[in-house]
Coordinates of C-alpha atoms in Angstrom, one line a residue:
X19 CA 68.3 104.0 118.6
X20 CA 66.1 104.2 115.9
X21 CA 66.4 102.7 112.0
X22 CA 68.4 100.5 110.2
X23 CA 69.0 102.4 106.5
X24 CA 71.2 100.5 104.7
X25 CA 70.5 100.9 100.7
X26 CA 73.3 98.6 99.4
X27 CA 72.6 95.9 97.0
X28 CA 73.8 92.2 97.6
X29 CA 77.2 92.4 95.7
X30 CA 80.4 94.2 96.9
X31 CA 81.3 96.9 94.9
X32 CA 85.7 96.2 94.3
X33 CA 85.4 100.1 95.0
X34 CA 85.2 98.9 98.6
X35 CA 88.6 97.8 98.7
X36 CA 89.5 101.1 99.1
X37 CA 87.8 101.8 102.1
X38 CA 88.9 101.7 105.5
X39 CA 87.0 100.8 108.4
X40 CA 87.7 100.9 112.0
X41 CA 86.1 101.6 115.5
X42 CA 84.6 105.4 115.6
X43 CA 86.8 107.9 117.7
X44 CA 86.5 111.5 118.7
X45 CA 88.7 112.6 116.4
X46 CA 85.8 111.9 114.1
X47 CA 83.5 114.1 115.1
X48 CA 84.2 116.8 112.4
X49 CA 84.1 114.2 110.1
X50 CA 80.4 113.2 110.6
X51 CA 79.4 116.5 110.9
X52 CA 80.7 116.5 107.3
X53 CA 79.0 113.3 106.2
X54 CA 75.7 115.9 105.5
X55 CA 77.2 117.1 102.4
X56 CA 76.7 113.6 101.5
X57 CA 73.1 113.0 102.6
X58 CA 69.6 113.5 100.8
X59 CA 67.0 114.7 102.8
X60 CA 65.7 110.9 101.8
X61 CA 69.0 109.4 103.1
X62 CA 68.3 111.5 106.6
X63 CA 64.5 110.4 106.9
X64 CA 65.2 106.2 106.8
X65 CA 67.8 107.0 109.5
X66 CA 66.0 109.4 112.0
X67 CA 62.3 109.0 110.7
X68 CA 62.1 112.9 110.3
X69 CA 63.0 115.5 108.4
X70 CA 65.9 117.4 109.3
X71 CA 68.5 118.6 106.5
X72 CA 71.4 117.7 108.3
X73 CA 72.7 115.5 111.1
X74 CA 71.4 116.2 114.0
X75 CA 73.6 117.7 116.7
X76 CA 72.5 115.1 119.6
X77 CA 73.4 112.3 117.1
X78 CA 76.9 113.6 116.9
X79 CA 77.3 113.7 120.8
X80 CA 75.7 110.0 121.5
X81 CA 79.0 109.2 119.0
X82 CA 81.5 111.4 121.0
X83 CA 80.0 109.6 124.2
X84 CA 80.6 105.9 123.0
X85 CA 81.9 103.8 125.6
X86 CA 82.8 101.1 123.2
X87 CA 81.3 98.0 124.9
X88 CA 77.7 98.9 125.1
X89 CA 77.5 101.3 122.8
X90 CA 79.8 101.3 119.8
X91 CA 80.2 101.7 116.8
X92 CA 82.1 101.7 113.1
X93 CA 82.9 103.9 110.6
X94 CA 84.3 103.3 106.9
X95 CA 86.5 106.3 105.3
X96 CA 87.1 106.5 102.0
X97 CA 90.1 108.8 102.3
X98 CA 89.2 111.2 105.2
X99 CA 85.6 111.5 104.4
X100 CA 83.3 109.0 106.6
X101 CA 81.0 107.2 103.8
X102 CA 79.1 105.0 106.4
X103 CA 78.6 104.3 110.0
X104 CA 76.9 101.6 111.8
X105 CA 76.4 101.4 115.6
X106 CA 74.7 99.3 118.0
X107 CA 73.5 100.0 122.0
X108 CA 73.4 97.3 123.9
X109 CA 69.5 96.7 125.9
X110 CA 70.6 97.5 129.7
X111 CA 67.4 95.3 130.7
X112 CA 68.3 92.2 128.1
X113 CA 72.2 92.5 127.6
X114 CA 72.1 89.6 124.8
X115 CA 70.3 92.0 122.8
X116 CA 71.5 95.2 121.1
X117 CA 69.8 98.1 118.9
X118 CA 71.5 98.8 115.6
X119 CA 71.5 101.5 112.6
X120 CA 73.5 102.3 109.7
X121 CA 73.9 104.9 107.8
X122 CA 75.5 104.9 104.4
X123 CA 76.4 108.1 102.0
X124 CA 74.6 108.7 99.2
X125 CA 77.5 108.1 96.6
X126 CA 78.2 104.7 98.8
X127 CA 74.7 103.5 98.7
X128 CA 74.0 100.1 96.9
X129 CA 77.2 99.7 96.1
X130 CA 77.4 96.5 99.8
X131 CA 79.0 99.2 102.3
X132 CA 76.1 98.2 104.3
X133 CA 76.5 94.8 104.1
X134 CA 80.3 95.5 104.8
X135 CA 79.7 97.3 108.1
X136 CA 76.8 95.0 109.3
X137 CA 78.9 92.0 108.6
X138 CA 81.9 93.7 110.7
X139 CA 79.3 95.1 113.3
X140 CA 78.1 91.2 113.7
X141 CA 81.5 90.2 114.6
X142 CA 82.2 93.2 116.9
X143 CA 79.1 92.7 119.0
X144 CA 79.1 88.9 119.1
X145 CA 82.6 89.0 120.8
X146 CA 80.9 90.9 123.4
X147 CA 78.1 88.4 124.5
X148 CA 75.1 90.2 122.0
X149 CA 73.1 87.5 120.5
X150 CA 70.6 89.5 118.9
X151 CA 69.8 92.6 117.4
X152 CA 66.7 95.2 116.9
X153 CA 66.5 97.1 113.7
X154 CA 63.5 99.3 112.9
X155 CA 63.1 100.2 109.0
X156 CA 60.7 102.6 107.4
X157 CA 58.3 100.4 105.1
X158 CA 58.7 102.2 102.3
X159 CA 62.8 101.8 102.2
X160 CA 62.8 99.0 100.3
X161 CA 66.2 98.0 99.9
X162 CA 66.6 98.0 103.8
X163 CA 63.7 95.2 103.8
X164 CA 65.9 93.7 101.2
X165 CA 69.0 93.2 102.7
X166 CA 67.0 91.9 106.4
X167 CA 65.9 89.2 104.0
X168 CA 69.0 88.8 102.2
X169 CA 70.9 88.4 105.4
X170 CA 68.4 86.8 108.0
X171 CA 66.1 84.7 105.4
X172 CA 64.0 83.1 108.5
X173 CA 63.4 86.7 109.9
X174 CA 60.1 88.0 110.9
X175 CA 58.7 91.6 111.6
X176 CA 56.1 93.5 113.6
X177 CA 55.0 96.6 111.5
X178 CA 53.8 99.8 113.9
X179 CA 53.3 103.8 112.7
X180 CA 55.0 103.0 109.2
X181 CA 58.6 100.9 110.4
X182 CA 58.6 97.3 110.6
X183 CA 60.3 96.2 113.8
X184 CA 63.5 93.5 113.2
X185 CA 64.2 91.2 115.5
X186 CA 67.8 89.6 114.2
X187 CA 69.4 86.4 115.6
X188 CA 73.3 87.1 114.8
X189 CA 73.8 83.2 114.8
X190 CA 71.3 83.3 111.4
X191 CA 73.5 85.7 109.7
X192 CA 76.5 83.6 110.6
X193 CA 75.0 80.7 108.7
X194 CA 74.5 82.8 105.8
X195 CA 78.2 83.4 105.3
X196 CA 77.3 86.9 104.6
X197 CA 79.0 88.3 108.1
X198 CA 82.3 85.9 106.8
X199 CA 82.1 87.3 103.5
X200 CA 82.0 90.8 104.8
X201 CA 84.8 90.4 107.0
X202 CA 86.7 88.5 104.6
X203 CA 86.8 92.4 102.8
X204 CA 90.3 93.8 102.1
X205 CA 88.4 96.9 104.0
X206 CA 88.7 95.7 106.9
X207 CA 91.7 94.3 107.4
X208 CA 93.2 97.5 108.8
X209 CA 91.8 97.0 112.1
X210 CA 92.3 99.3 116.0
X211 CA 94.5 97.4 118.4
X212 CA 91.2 97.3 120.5
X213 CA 88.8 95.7 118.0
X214 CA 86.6 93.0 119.3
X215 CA 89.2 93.2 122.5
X216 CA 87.6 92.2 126.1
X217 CA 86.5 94.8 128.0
X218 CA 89.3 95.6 131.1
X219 CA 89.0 98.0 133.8
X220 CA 91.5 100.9 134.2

């Protein structure tokens, strides 16, 4: 998975409290098809590290594939439009430890949607034995860098072919209180029977 772009600034915009967010499902794949409308070619660099003026088609399918355990991941609506997703995939090799990304709408950007899903992505992820996660960030997105720092204030990074490389104890964003105060976000109180549930076979 490749780069966490998350342009939000450390408040929480009250606009939030509209939002919904909840586990993503096929039924949501027109939706992120749509979410290009939404994205500068800017926006679509930080996230893939290349320049493509839409969402990529193979991004949409890894989301249709999810098997929500080790690979999931979240979406916020405002109304039936998707203004942000973030997702992590677990590492088969190091199960503790999980890539993650977000991507946030350009009208939703540095408004703390970011922090929102990260914060709810924390919580999702921790319930299912991740201790840490991987995020790669282009140097020159700046807020990204940021809101590592704001979030993780002891974290450290390995910089390679213009990203720095993140490697993010969940258990030092806890101790912030910024994963709490996400979660504490009338957004996401509207929550799938299955969030954060145990995985059962069928």
């Amino acid at each position: 998975m490749k780069q966490l772009d998350v342009r939000s600034a450390a408040h929480i915009d009250p606009a939030l409290d509209d939002l919904r967010i909840r586990p993503y499902g096929i039924t949501d794949h027109d939706r992120v098809h749509r979410m290009s409308e939404r994205l500068s070619s800017a926006s679509l660099y930080t996230r893939f590290f290349s320049g493509t003026p839409r969402l990529p088609d193979h991004y949409v399918g890894l989301l249709d594939g999810l098997d929500h355990w080790d690979r999931d991941a979240l979406v916020a609506l405002d109304g039936d439009d998707i203004a942000g997703i973030a997702e992590y995939v677990r590492d088969k090799k190091r199960p503790w430890r999980a890539d993650i990304a977000v991507l946030v709408t350009d009208p939703w950007q540095r408004r703390g949607l970011g922090s929102v899903l990260v914060g709810c992505l924390t919580e999702l992820a921790g319930r299912r034995g991740v201790t840490e996660f991987d995020a790669d960030v282009v140097l020159e997105n700046r807020p990204a860098i940021r809101f590592v720092h704001h979030g993780w204030p002891a974290a450290r990074s390995t910089t390679e072919g213009g990203s720095a490389h993140f490697r993010l104890p969940l258990a030092a964003m806890a101790a912030t209180g910024t994963a709490a105060a996400a979660t504490a976000n009338p957004a996401v109180r509207t929550r799938s029977p299955h969030w954060g549930a145990e995985r059962t076979n069928s």
